[in-house]
Amino acid sequence: MRSAHRVETVRAAEAALMARVPDGALMQRAAAGLAAACAGLLRRVYGARVVLLVGGGDNGGDALYAGARLARRGAAVHAVLLGARAHEGGLAALRTAGGRVAEDPYDVLAAADLVLDGITGIGGRGGLRPDAVPVARAARGSDAVVVAVDLPSGVDADTGEVAGEALRADATVTFGTYKPGLLVDPARAYAGALRLVDIGLDPYLPAPDLEALQHADVAALLPAPGAASDKYRRGVVGIVAGSARYPGAAVLAVTGALRGGAGAVRYVGHAADAVIAAHPETLVHAGPPAKAGRVQSWVVGPGLGDEPGVADVLASDVPVLVDADGLRGLTPTALAARSAPTLLTPHAGEAAALLGTSREEVEAERLTAVRELAARYGATVLLKGSTTLVCPAGGAGVVRVNPTGTAWLATAGSGDVLSGMGGSLLAAGLSAVDAGAVAAYVHGLAGRRAARGAGAGGAGAGRAGAPVTAVEVAVEVAGAWADVRGAAG
């Protein structure tokens, strides 16, 4: 599992560790890891041309000490000083190793093989300073590999916001723990490949603010039937979805629930014929949800239009996932009386409507938005998008960030499949946070498989990186599930 901590937490941990180690030891550990990572990105260190973009903070010091290590191995290292003053010890170490301060930053950048971005540190806010912008643009416009020191300059370490110009890296070498902004868009898109350097902070770090599940974590949560299982022990999902106008949404939600491990699905809505045609095993009911029979969870909203059903489902005493049309007009009051978990799964536009703000604001401040939604509505929230986030009810606690997926998942009906999967996992007994995070993870893997044609002879076969449909994603869920199980042993 990848864990991320806020800046104030990182600094407190660093202070606790620095009190126990020799002066400068942490910076030397960081510089050693940074230099090793840079060496691995170069064809060879000897003769390589390395440029350090050095600000006045500790990240600039890390860059200078790492540059000194590369210079001692034969690299031609030039430092471009952008802060009011450079780290004295780091600058002295660079000069002793044969490195130089660049007289013309644009000249050395034009010839660079690798650029180290140490302009701003984890406390930076509001984008790059105006004097750093042209140098950053020259670095990005060169043929050099750009490596960010701890995080790309110009992004917010805590929130992932990019409020101004930032330097996009090919790789980021971060120290001690991941920072939330490295895992959350829009900043995540600036970080490139991530590498974590252990500098000894773990014993001093509390619970993370953000975490990203990996295969082993998801495998441990995936439900598996036992010898005594029947359809009720595996979980029965009730789905209220679809309408005369949108029957396909009901089919896709039911497909997601069945592929997501449900023992049975009870469908309530106006798309019964389409659902039965696609999945004859579905239990179809014409009456209100309350009369549909025994379920362990409900999914309500996909393609529902103005049809009734949301209030009846929310009045139930089992976990409920609310998506799409079920979110329209939803109020905190409607959820306040619920005793069972509620999982809301909005995309950015729906989240904006629930918060009374703009879609652009939600997308720019995804972490802030998901916490506010969970706090205001008292529900677990899965905020879909380029970075899918799952926040516990109330808005506090650890937020899960989904590391899987592909931009090809931005296709009609994909979210309906995800809703069905989430409902099936709720019915299997997973918590709302776990159900949302696991569904998003497996759904993202299924999207990747579909886009690259992973299924032998199956949907999308032979179309590497091709567009996908929601049906193709659903087909690949079983393979993604098996991949997770297999990789975890």
CSV table of C-alpha atoms in Angstrom, one decimal:
chain,number,residue,atom,x,y,z
A,1,MET,CA,0.0,0.0,0.0
A,2,ARG,CA,1.2,3.5,-0.8
A,3,SER,CA,0.7,5.9,2.0
A,4,ALA,CA,0.8,9.7,1.8
A,5,HIS,CA,1.1,12.3,4.6
A,6,ARG,CA,0.5,16.0,4.7
A,7,VAL,CA,3.4,18.5,5.0
A,8,GLU,CA,2.9,19.3,8.6
A,9,THR,CA,3.0,15.6,9.5
A,10,VAL,CA,6.1,15.1,7.4
A,11,ARG,CA,7.9,18.0,9.1
A,12,ALA,CA,7.0,16.8,12.5
A,13,ALA,CA,8.4,13.4,11.7
A,14,GLU,CA,11.5,14.9,10.3
A,15,ALA,CA,12.0,17.0,13.4
A,16,ALA,CA,11.6,13.9,15.6
A,17,LEU,CA,14.1,12.0,13.6
A,18,MET,CA,16.7,14.8,13.3
A,19,ALA,CA,16.8,15.0,17.0
A,20,ARG,CA,18.2,11.5,17.1
A,21,VAL,CA,20.7,11.6,14.2
A,22,PRO,CA,23.8,13.7,13.3
A,23,ASP,CA,23.2,17.1,11.8
A,24,GLY,CA,22.6,16.9,8.1
A,25,ALA,CA,22.1,13.1,8.1
A,26,LEU,CA,18.6,13.3,6.6
A,27,MET,CA,19.6,15.6,3.7
A,28,GLN,CA,22.5,13.2,3.0
A,29,ARG,CA,20.2,10.2,3.0
A,30,ALA,CA,17.8,12.0,0.6
A,31,ALA,CA,20.7,13.2,-1.7
A,32,ALA,CA,22.1,9.6,-1.8
A,33,GLY,CA,18.8,8.2,-2.9
A,34,LEU,CA,18.2,11.0,-5.3
A,35,ALA,CA,21.6,10.6,-7.0
A,36,ALA,CA,21.1,6.9,-7.3
A,37,ALA,CA,17.7,7.4,-9.0
A,38,CYS,CA,19.2,9.9,-11.4
A,39,ALA,CA,22.1,7.6,-12.2
A,40,GLY,CA,19.6,5.0,-13.1
A,41,LEU,CA,17.9,7.3,-15.6
A,42,LEU,CA,21.1,8.2,-17.4
A,43,ARG,CA,22.7,6.0,-20.1
A,44,ARG,CA,26.0,6.5,-18.2
A,45,VAL,CA,26.9,9.0,-15.5
A,46,TYR,CA,30.5,9.7,-16.7
A,47,GLY,CA,30.3,12.6,-19.2
A,48,ALA,CA,26.5,13.2,-18.6
A,49,ARG,CA,25.4,16.8,-18.6
A,50,VAL,CA,23.3,17.5,-15.5
A,51,VAL,CA,21.6,20.8,-14.6
A,52,LEU,CA,20.3,21.6,-11.1
A,53,LEU,CA,17.5,24.1,-10.7
A,54,VAL,CA,18.2,25.3,-7.2
A,55,GLY,CA,15.8,27.2,-5.0
A,56,GLY,CA,16.5,28.6,-1.6
A,57,GLY,CA,14.9,25.7,0.4
A,58,ASP,CA,15.9,22.2,1.5
A,59,ASN,CA,14.9,20.7,-1.9
A,60,GLY,CA,17.6,22.9,-3.4
A,61,GLY,CA,20.0,21.6,-0.9
A,62,ASP,CA,19.0,18.0,-1.8
A,63,ALA,CA,19.6,18.8,-5.4
A,64,LEU,CA,23.1,20.3,-4.7
A,65,TYR,CA,24.3,17.4,-2.7
A,66,ALA,CA,22.9,14.9,-5.2
A,67,GLY,CA,24.7,16.9,-7.9
A,68,ALA,CA,27.9,16.7,-6.0
A,69,ARG,CA,27.6,12.9,-5.9
A,70,LEU,CA,27.0,12.8,-9.7
A,71,ALA,CA,29.9,15.2,-10.3
A,72,ARG,CA,32.3,12.9,-8.3
A,73,ARG,CA,31.3,10.1,-10.7
A,74,GLY,CA,32.3,12.2,-13.7
A,75,ALA,CA,29.1,14.0,-14.7
A,76,ALA,CA,29.3,17.7,-15.8
A,77,VAL,CA,27.1,19.4,-13.3
A,78,HIS,CA,25.9,23.0,-13.5
A,79,ALA,CA,23.7,24.7,-10.9
A,80,VAL,CA,21.2,27.4,-11.8
A,81,LEU,CA,20.6,29.4,-8.7
A,82,LEU,CA,17.0,30.7,-8.5
A,83,GLY,CA,16.5,31.4,-4.8
A,84,ALA,CA,17.5,34.4,-2.8
A,85,ARG,CA,20.4,32.2,-1.4
A,86,ALA,CA,21.4,28.7,-2.1
A,87,HIS,CA,22.0,26.0,0.6
A,88,GLU,CA,25.6,26.9,1.7
A,89,GLY,CA,26.8,23.4,2.5
A,90,GLY,CA,25.3,21.9,-0.6
A,91,LEU,CA,26.8,24.6,-2.8
A,92,ALA,CA,30.2,24.1,-1.3
A,93,ALA,CA,30.0,20.3,-1.8
A,94,LEU,CA,29.1,20.8,-5.4
A,95,ARG,CA,32.0,23.1,-6.1
A,96,THR,CA,34.4,20.8,-4.2
A,97,ALA,CA,33.2,17.9,-6.4
A,98,GLY,CA,33.9,19.9,-9.6
A,99,GLY,CA,30.4,21.2,-10.2
A,100,ARG,CA,29.8,24.8,-11.3
A,101,VAL,CA,27.3,27.6,-11.0
A,102,ALA,CA,25.9,28.3,-14.5
A,103,GLU,CA,26.5,31.7,-16.0
A,104,ASP,CA,23.9,31.2,-18.7
A,105,PRO,CA,21.0,28.9,-17.6
A,106,TYR,CA,19.6,28.6,-21.0
A,107,ASP,CA,22.9,27.5,-22.6
A,108,VAL,CA,23.4,24.7,-20.1
A,109,LEU,CA,19.7,23.6,-20.3
A,110,ALA,CA,19.8,23.4,-24.1
A,111,ALA,CA,22.6,20.8,-23.8
A,112,ALA,CA,21.4,18.9,-20.7
A,113,ASP,CA,20.8,15.2,-20.4
A,114,LEU,CA,19.1,15.4,-17.1
A,115,VAL,CA,17.6,18.3,-15.1
A,116,LEU,CA,16.9,18.2,-11.3
A,117,ASP,CA,14.0,20.3,-10.3
A,118,GLY,CA,14.8,21.6,-6.8
A,119,ILE,CA,13.2,25.1,-7.2
A,120,THR,CA,10.5,24.8,-4.5
A,121,GLY,CA,9.9,22.5,-1.6
A,122,ILE,CA,6.9,20.8,-0.1
A,123,GLY,CA,5.8,24.0,1.5
A,124,GLY,CA,5.4,25.8,-1.9
A,125,ARG,CA,2.1,27.3,-2.7
A,126,GLY,CA,0.5,29.1,-5.7
A,127,GLY,CA,2.7,28.0,-8.6
A,128,LEU,CA,6.1,29.1,-9.7
A,129,ARG,CA,7.4,32.5,-9.0
A,130,PRO,CA,7.6,34.7,-12.2
A,131,ASP,CA,11.4,34.7,-12.3
A,132,ALA,CA,11.5,30.8,-12.3
A,133,VAL,CA,8.9,30.4,-15.1
A,134,PRO,CA,11.1,31.0,-18.1
A,135,VAL,CA,13.8,28.7,-16.7
A,136,ALA,CA,11.2,26.0,-16.0
A,137,ARG,CA,9.9,26.3,-19.5
A,138,ALA,CA,13.4,26.0,-21.0
A,139,ALA,CA,13.9,22.9,-18.9
A,140,ARG,CA,10.7,21.3,-20.1
A,141,GLY,CA,11.4,22.4,-23.7
A,142,SER,CA,14.8,20.7,-23.7
A,143,ASP,CA,15.5,17.1,-24.5
A,144,ALA,CA,16.6,16.4,-21.0
A,145,VAL,CA,14.9,14.0,-18.5
A,146,VAL,CA,13.3,16.2,-15.8
A,147,VAL,CA,13.4,14.8,-12.3
A,148,ALA,CA,11.5,16.5,-9.5
A,149,VAL,CA,13.1,16.6,-6.0
A,150,ASP,CA,10.4,15.5,-3.6
A,151,LEU,CA,7.6,16.9,-5.8
A,152,PRO,CA,7.3,19.0,-8.9
A,153,SER,CA,7.8,22.7,-8.3
A,154,GLY,CA,4.5,24.7,-8.5
A,155,VAL,CA,2.1,22.0,-7.2
A,156,ASP,CA,0.5,21.8,-3.8
A,157,ALA,CA,1.9,18.9,-1.8
A,158,ASP,CA,-1.2,18.6,0.4
A,159,THR,CA,-4.1,18.9,-2.0
A,160,GLY,CA,-2.8,18.2,-5.5
A,161,GLU,CA,-3.9,21.7,-6.7
A,162,VAL,CA,-1.9,23.5,-9.4
A,163,ALA,CA,-2.7,27.2,-8.9
A,164,GLY,CA,-0.4,28.6,-11.5
A,165,GLU,CA,2.5,27.4,-13.6
A,166,ALA,CA,4.3,24.2,-12.6
A,167,LEU,CA,7.2,22.2,-13.9
A,168,ARG,CA,6.1,18.9,-15.3
A,169,ALA,CA,8.5,16.1,-14.4
A,170,ASP,CA,9.3,12.8,-16.1
A,171,ALA,CA,10.0,11.3,-12.7
A,172,THR,CA,9.7,12.4,-9.1
A,173,VAL,CA,11.9,11.1,-6.3
A,174,THR,CA,10.2,11.7,-3.0
A,175,PHE,CA,11.5,11.2,0.5
A,176,GLY,CA,10.2,9.4,3.6
A,177,THR,CA,6.6,9.1,2.5
A,178,TYR,CA,4.5,10.0,-0.5
A,179,LYS,CA,2.8,13.4,-0.4
A,180,PRO,CA,-1.0,13.6,-1.2
A,181,GLY,CA,-0.4,15.8,-4.2
A,182,LEU,CA,1.8,13.1,-5.9
A,183,LEU,CA,-1.2,10.8,-6.0
A,184,VAL,CA,-4.1,13.2,-6.8
A,185,ASP,CA,-4.8,15.1,-10.0
A,186,PRO,CA,-4.2,17.6,-11.3
A,187,ALA,CA,-0.7,17.5,-9.6
A,188,ARG,CA,-0.3,13.8,-10.2
A,189,ALA,CA,-0.1,14.4,-13.9
A,190,TYR,CA,3.0,16.6,-13.3
A,191,ALA,CA,4.9,14.0,-11.2
A,192,GLY,CA,5.7,11.3,-13.8
A,193,ALA,CA,7.0,8.0,-12.5
A,194,LEU,CA,7.3,7.9,-8.7
A,195,ARG,CA,10.1,6.6,-6.6
A,196,LEU,CA,10.1,6.7,-2.8
A,197,VAL,CA,13.5,7.0,-0.9
A,198,ASP,CA,13.4,5.6,2.6
A,199,ILE,CA,15.1,8.1,5.0
A,200,GLY,CA,14.0,6.6,8.2
A,201,LEU,CA,10.7,8.4,8.9
A,202,ASP,CA,8.4,5.4,9.3
A,203,PRO,CA,8.7,5.1,13.1
A,204,TYR,CA,7.7,8.7,13.4
A,205,LEU,CA,4.8,8.8,11.0
A,206,PRO,CA,1.1,8.5,12.2
A,207,ALA,CA,-1.7,7.1,10.2
A,208,PRO,CA,-1.6,8.5,6.6
A,209,ASP,CA,-3.9,11.1,5.2
A,210,LEU,CA,-4.2,9.3,1.9
A,211,GLU,CA,-3.5,5.7,0.8
A,212,ALA,CA,-3.5,3.8,-2.5
A,213,LEU,CA,-4.3,0.1,-2.4
A,214,GLN,CA,-2.1,-2.3,-4.3
A,215,HIS,CA,-2.9,-5.8,-5.6
A,216,ALA,CA,-2.2,-7.6,-2.3
A,217,ASP,CA,-4.4,-5.2,-0.4
A,218,VAL,CA,-7.3,-5.6,-2.8
A,219,ALA,CA,-6.8,-9.4,-3.0
A,220,ALA,CA,-7.3,-9.6,0.8
A,221,LEU,CA,-10.6,-7.8,0.5
A,222,LEU,CA,-12.1,-9.6,-2.5
A,223,PRO,CA,-14.9,-11.9,-1.3
A,224,ALA,CA,-14.6,-15.6,-2.1
A,225,PRO,CA,-17.3,-18.2,-1.7
A,226,GLY,CA,-16.7,-21.1,0.6
A,227,ALA,CA,-18.0,-24.6,0.6
A,228,ALA,CA,-21.1,-23.6,2.5
A,229,SER,CA,-21.9,-20.6,0.4
A,230,ASP,CA,-25.3,-20.1,-1.2
A,231,LYS,CA,-26.6,-17.1,-3.2
A,232,TYR,CA,-27.7,-15.3,0.0
A,233,ARG,CA,-24.4,-15.8,1.8
A,234,ARG,CA,-22.6,-14.4,-1.3
A,235,GLY,CA,-24.9,-11.4,-1.3
A,236,VAL,CA,-28.1,-10.3,-3.1
A,237,VAL,CA,-28.1,-6.9,-4.7
A,238,GLY,CA,-31.2,-4.9,-5.3
A,239,ILE,CA,-30.9,-2.5,-8.3
A,240,VAL,CA,-33.3,0.3,-9.0
A,241,ALA,CA,-32.2,1.7,-12.4
A,242,GLY,CA,-33.1,2.3,-16.0
A,243,SER,CA,-36.1,3.8,-17.6
A,244,ALA,CA,-37.9,3.7,-21.0
A,245,ARG,CA,-35.4,6.2,-22.2
A,246,TYR,CA,-32.3,4.6,-20.6
A,247,PRO,CA,-32.8,0.8,-20.4
A,248,GLY,CA,-29.1,0.2,-21.1
A,249,ALA,CA,-28.1,1.7,-17.8
A,250,ALA,CA,-30.1,-0.9,-16.0
A,251,VAL,CA,-28.5,-3.7,-18.0
A,252,LEU,CA,-25.0,-2.4,-17.3
A,253,ALA,CA,-25.6,-2.0,-13.6
A,254,VAL,CA,-26.9,-5.5,-13.4
A,255,THR,CA,-23.9,-6.7,-15.4
A,256,GLY,CA,-21.6,-5.0,-13.0
A,257,ALA,CA,-23.3,-6.5,-10.0
A,258,LEU,CA,-23.1,-10.0,-11.4
A,259,ARG,CA,-19.5,-9.6,-12.5
A,260,GLY,CA,-18.7,-8.1,-9.1
A,261,GLY,CA,-19.5,-11.4,-7.3
A,262,ALA,CA,-23.2,-11.0,-6.3
A,263,GLY,CA,-25.0,-14.3,-5.6
A,264,ALA,CA,-28.2,-12.9,-7.1
A,265,VAL,CA,-29.6,-9.6,-8.4
A,266,ARG,CA,-33.1,-8.3,-7.8
A,267,TYR,CA,-34.1,-5.7,-10.4
A,268,VAL,CA,-36.8,-3.1,-10.0
A,269,GLY,CA,-37.5,-0.7,-12.8
A,270,HIS,CA,-38.9,-0.2,-16.3
A,271,ALA,CA,-36.1,-2.0,-18.2
A,272,ALA,CA,-37.1,-5.5,-17.2
A,273,ASP,CA,-37.3,-6.9,-20.7
A,274,ALA,CA,-33.8,-5.6,-21.6
A,275,VAL,CA,-32.4,-6.9,-18.3
A,276,ILE,CA,-33.9,-10.4,-18.7
A,277,ALA,CA,-32.7,-10.5,-22.3
A,278,ALA,CA,-29.1,-9.8,-21.2
A,279,HIS,CA,-29.2,-11.7,-17.9
A,280,PRO,CA,-32.0,-14.3,-17.6
A,281,GLU,CA,-30.8,-15.2,-14.1
A,282,THR,CA,-31.9,-11.7,-12.8
A,283,LEU,CA,-34.9,-11.7,-10.4
A,284,VAL,CA,-37.3,-9.0,-11.8
A,285,HIS,CA,-39.9,-7.3,-9.7
A,286,ALA,CA,-42.6,-4.9,-10.9
A,287,GLY,CA,-43.6,-3.4,-7.6
A,288,PRO,CA,-41.8,-0.9,-5.3
A,289,PRO,CA,-38.4,-1.7,-3.9
A,290,ALA,CA,-39.7,-2.4,-0.5
A,291,LYS,CA,-41.7,-5.4,-1.9
A,292,ALA,CA,-38.9,-6.8,-4.0
A,293,GLY,CA,-37.7,-9.3,-1.5
A,294,ARG,CA,-34.6,-9.9,0.6
A,295,VAL,CA,-31.4,-8.0,-0.4
A,296,GLN,CA,-28.1,-7.2,1.4
A,297,SER,CA,-27.6,-3.9,-0.5
A,298,TRP,CA,-29.3,-1.5,-2.9
A,299,VAL,CA,-28.0,0.3,-6.0
A,300,VAL,CA,-30.2,3.2,-7.1
A,301,GLY,CA,-29.9,5.8,-9.8
A,302,PRO,CA,-28.2,4.7,-13.1
A,303,GLY,CA,-30.5,5.8,-16.0
A,304,LEU,CA,-33.4,6.3,-13.6
A,305,GLY,CA,-34.5,9.6,-15.0
A,306,ASP,CA,-37.4,11.0,-13.0
A,307,GLU,CA,-38.7,7.5,-12.0
A,308,PRO,CA,-39.4,7.0,-8.3
A,309,GLY,CA,-37.5,4.7,-6.1
A,310,VAL,CA,-34.7,6.7,-4.4
A,311,ALA,CA,-36.7,7.6,-1.3
A,312,ASP,CA,-37.9,3.9,-0.8
A,313,VAL,CA,-34.3,2.6,-1.1
A,314,LEU,CA,-33.0,5.2,1.3
A,315,ALA,CA,-35.6,4.2,3.8
A,316,SER,CA,-34.2,0.6,3.9
A,317,ASP,CA,-31.9,-0.7,6.6
A,318,VAL,CA,-29.2,-2.1,4.3
A,319,PRO,CA,-26.2,-0.4,2.7
A,320,VAL,CA,-27.2,1.8,-0.3
A,321,LEU,CA,-25.1,3.0,-3.3
A,322,VAL,CA,-26.5,6.1,-4.9
A,323,ASP,CA,-25.3,7.1,-8.4
A,324,ALA,CA,-26.3,9.2,-11.4
A,325,ASP,CA,-30.0,10.3,-11.4
A,326,GLY,CA,-30.3,9.1,-7.8
A,327,LEU,CA,-28.0,12.0,-6.8
A,328,ARG,CA,-30.2,14.7,-8.3
A,329,GLY,CA,-31.9,16.7,-5.7
A,330,LEU,CA,-30.3,14.6,-2.9
A,331,THR,CA,-30.0,16.5,0.4
A,332,PRO,CA,-28.1,15.8,3.6
A,333,THR,CA,-31.5,15.6,5.4
A,334,ALA,CA,-32.5,12.7,3.2
A,335,LEU,CA,-29.5,10.7,4.5
A,336,ALA,CA,-29.5,11.8,8.1
A,337,ALA,CA,-32.0,9.2,9.4
A,338,ARG,CA,-30.2,6.3,7.8
A,339,SER,CA,-28.6,3.7,10.1
A,340,ALA,CA,-26.9,1.6,7.4
A,341,PRO,CA,-23.9,2.8,5.3
A,342,THR,CA,-24.5,5.0,2.2
A,343,LEU,CA,-22.0,5.3,-0.6
A,344,LEU,CA,-22.4,8.2,-3.1
A,345,THR,CA,-20.6,7.9,-6.4
A,346,PRO,CA,-20.7,11.2,-8.2
A,347,HIS,CA,-18.6,12.4,-11.1
A,348,ALA,CA,-17.2,16.0,-10.9
A,349,GLY,CA,-20.3,17.5,-12.4
A,350,GLU,CA,-22.7,15.7,-10.0
A,351,ALA,CA,-20.4,16.6,-7.1
A,352,ALA,CA,-20.4,20.2,-8.1
A,353,ALA,CA,-24.3,20.2,-8.1
A,354,LEU,CA,-24.3,18.6,-4.6
A,355,LEU,CA,-21.8,21.2,-3.3
A,356,GLY,CA,-23.3,24.2,-5.1
A,357,THR,CA,-20.1,25.0,-6.9
A,358,SER,CA,-18.6,24.6,-10.4
A,359,ARG,CA,-17.3,21.4,-12.0
A,360,GLU,CA,-14.0,23.3,-12.6
A,361,GLU,CA,-13.6,23.9,-8.9
A,362,VAL,CA,-14.2,20.3,-8.1
A,363,GLU,CA,-11.7,19.1,-10.7
A,364,ALA,CA,-9.1,21.6,-9.5
A,365,GLU,CA,-9.5,20.7,-5.8
A,366,ARG,CA,-10.5,17.0,-5.9
A,367,LEU,CA,-9.3,16.1,-2.4
A,368,THR,CA,-11.0,19.1,-0.8
A,369,ALA,CA,-14.2,18.4,-2.7
A,370,VAL,CA,-14.5,14.7,-1.7
A,371,ARG,CA,-13.9,15.5,2.0
A,372,GLU,CA,-16.4,18.3,1.9
A,373,LEU,CA,-19.0,16.1,0.3
A,374,ALA,CA,-18.5,13.3,2.8
A,375,ALA,CA,-18.7,15.8,5.7
A,376,ARG,CA,-21.8,17.6,4.4
A,377,TYR,CA,-23.8,14.5,3.5
A,378,GLY,CA,-22.6,12.2,6.2
A,379,ALA,CA,-22.0,9.5,3.6
A,380,THR,CA,-19.0,7.7,2.2
A,381,VAL,CA,-18.2,9.4,-1.2
A,382,LEU,CA,-16.5,7.9,-4.2
A,383,LEU,CA,-15.6,10.8,-6.5
A,384,LYS,CA,-15.1,9.5,-10.0
A,385,GLY,CA,-12.6,11.1,-12.4
A,386,SER,CA,-9.0,11.1,-13.5
A,387,THR,CA,-8.2,10.4,-9.9
A,388,THR,CA,-11.0,8.4,-8.2
A,389,LEU,CA,-11.1,9.2,-4.5
A,390,VAL,CA,-13.0,7.4,-1.7
A,391,CYS,CA,-13.6,9.4,1.5
A,392,PRO,CA,-15.1,7.9,4.7
A,393,ALA,CA,-18.4,9.3,5.9
A,394,GLY,CA,-17.9,12.5,7.9
A,395,GLY,CA,-15.0,13.7,5.8
A,396,ALA,CA,-12.3,12.8,8.3
A,397,GLY,CA,-9.9,9.8,8.2
A,398,VAL,CA,-7.9,8.2,5.5
A,399,VAL,CA,-8.9,8.9,1.9
A,400,ARG,CA,-8.3,6.1,-0.6
A,401,VAL,CA,-7.0,7.1,-4.0
A,402,ASN,CA,-7.4,4.6,-6.9
A,403,PRO,CA,-4.1,3.9,-8.8
A,404,THR,CA,-5.7,1.9,-11.6
A,405,GLY,CA,-7.7,3.0,-14.7
A,406,THR,CA,-7.2,4.5,-18.1
A,407,ALA,CA,-8.6,7.6,-19.9
A,408,TRP,CA,-10.5,5.2,-22.1
A,409,LEU,CA,-12.9,4.6,-19.2
A,410,ALA,CA,-14.4,8.0,-19.8
A,411,THR,CA,-17.2,6.4,-21.9
A,412,ALA,CA,-20.9,6.1,-21.6
A,413,GLY,CA,-22.1,3.4,-19.2
A,414,SER,CA,-18.7,2.8,-17.5
A,415,GLY,CA,-20.0,4.3,-14.3
A,416,ASP,CA,-23.1,2.1,-14.4
A,417,VAL,CA,-20.9,-1.0,-14.4
A,418,LEU,CA,-18.9,0.4,-11.5
A,419,SER,CA,-22.1,1.1,-9.5
A,420,GLY,CA,-23.2,-2.5,-9.9
A,421,MET,CA,-19.8,-3.8,-8.8
A,422,GLY,CA,-19.8,-1.5,-5.7
A,423,GLY,CA,-23.3,-2.7,-4.8
A,424,SER,CA,-22.2,-6.4,-5.0
A,425,LEU,CA,-19.3,-5.7,-2.7
A,426,LEU,CA,-21.5,-4.0,-0.2
A,427,ALA,CA,-23.8,-7.0,-0.3
A,428,ALA,CA,-20.9,-9.2,0.4
A,429,GLY,CA,-20.2,-7.4,3.6
A,430,LEU,CA,-17.5,-5.0,2.7
A,431,SER,CA,-17.5,-1.6,4.4
A,432,ALA,CA,-18.6,1.4,2.2
A,433,VAL,CA,-14.9,2.6,1.9
A,434,ASP,CA,-13.6,-0.9,1.1
A,435,ALA,CA,-16.4,-1.6,-1.4
A,436,GLY,CA,-15.8,1.7,-3.2
A,437,ALA,CA,-12.1,1.3,-3.3
A,438,VAL,CA,-12.1,-2.3,-4.4
A,439,ALA,CA,-14.7,-1.7,-7.1
A,440,ALA,CA,-12.8,1.2,-8.5
A,441,TYR,CA,-9.5,-0.7,-8.5
A,442,VAL,CA,-10.9,-3.8,-10.3
A,443,HIS,CA,-12.9,-1.6,-12.6
A,444,GLY,CA,-9.8,0.3,-13.5
A,445,LEU,CA,-7.9,-2.8,-14.2
A,446,ALA,CA,-10.8,-4.1,-16.4
A,447,GLY,CA,-10.6,-0.8,-18.3
A,448,ARG,CA,-6.9,-1.3,-19.0
A,449,ARG,CA,-7.4,-4.9,-20.1
A,450,ALA,CA,-10.2,-3.9,-22.5
A,451,ALA,CA,-8.2,-1.0,-23.9
A,452,ARG,CA,-5.2,-3.1,-24.7
A,453,GLY,CA,-7.2,-6.2,-25.8
A,454,ALA,CA,-6.0,-8.4,-23.0
A,455,GLY,CA,-8.8,-10.9,-23.3
A,456,ALA,CA,-7.7,-13.7,-25.6
A,457,GLY,CA,-10.2,-13.5,-28.5
A,458,GLY,CA,-12.4,-11.4,-26.3
A,459,ALA,CA,-13.7,-7.9,-26.4
A,460,GLY,CA,-11.1,-5.5,-27.8
A,461,ALA,CA,-8.7,-8.2,-28.8
A,462,GLY,CA,-5.7,-6.9,-30.7
A,463,ARG,CA,-6.5,-3.3,-30.2
A,464,ALA,CA,-3.7,-1.9,-28.1
A,465,GLY,CA,-4.7,1.4,-26.5
A,466,ALA,CA,-8.0,1.4,-28.4
A,467,PRO,CA,-11.3,3.0,-27.3
A,468,VAL,CA,-13.6,0.7,-25.3
A,469,THR,CA,-17.3,0.4,-24.5
A,470,ALA,CA,-18.8,-0.2,-21.1
A,471,VAL,CA,-19.8,-3.7,-22.2
A,472,GLU,CA,-16.2,-4.5,-23.0
A,473,VAL,CA,-15.1,-3.2,-19.6
A,474,ALA,CA,-17.7,-5.4,-17.9
A,475,VAL,CA,-16.4,-8.5,-19.8
A,476,GLU,CA,-12.9,-7.9,-18.5
A,477,VAL,CA,-13.9,-7.7,-14.9
A,478,ALA,CA,-13.5,-11.4,-14.3
A,479,GLY,CA,-10.0,-11.3,-15.8
A,480,ALA,CA,-9.0,-8.3,-13.7
A,481,TRP,CA,-10.3,-10.1,-10.6
A,482,ALA,CA,-8.2,-13.1,-11.5
A,483,ASP,CA,-5.2,-10.9,-12.1
A,484,VAL,CA,-5.4,-9.4,-8.6
A,485,ARG,CA,-5.8,-12.9,-7.0
A,486,GLY,CA,-3.0,-14.3,-9.1
A,487,ALA,CA,-0.5,-11.5,-8.4
A,488,ALA,CA,-1.1,-11.7,-4.7
A,489,GLY,CA,-0.3,-15.4,-4.7
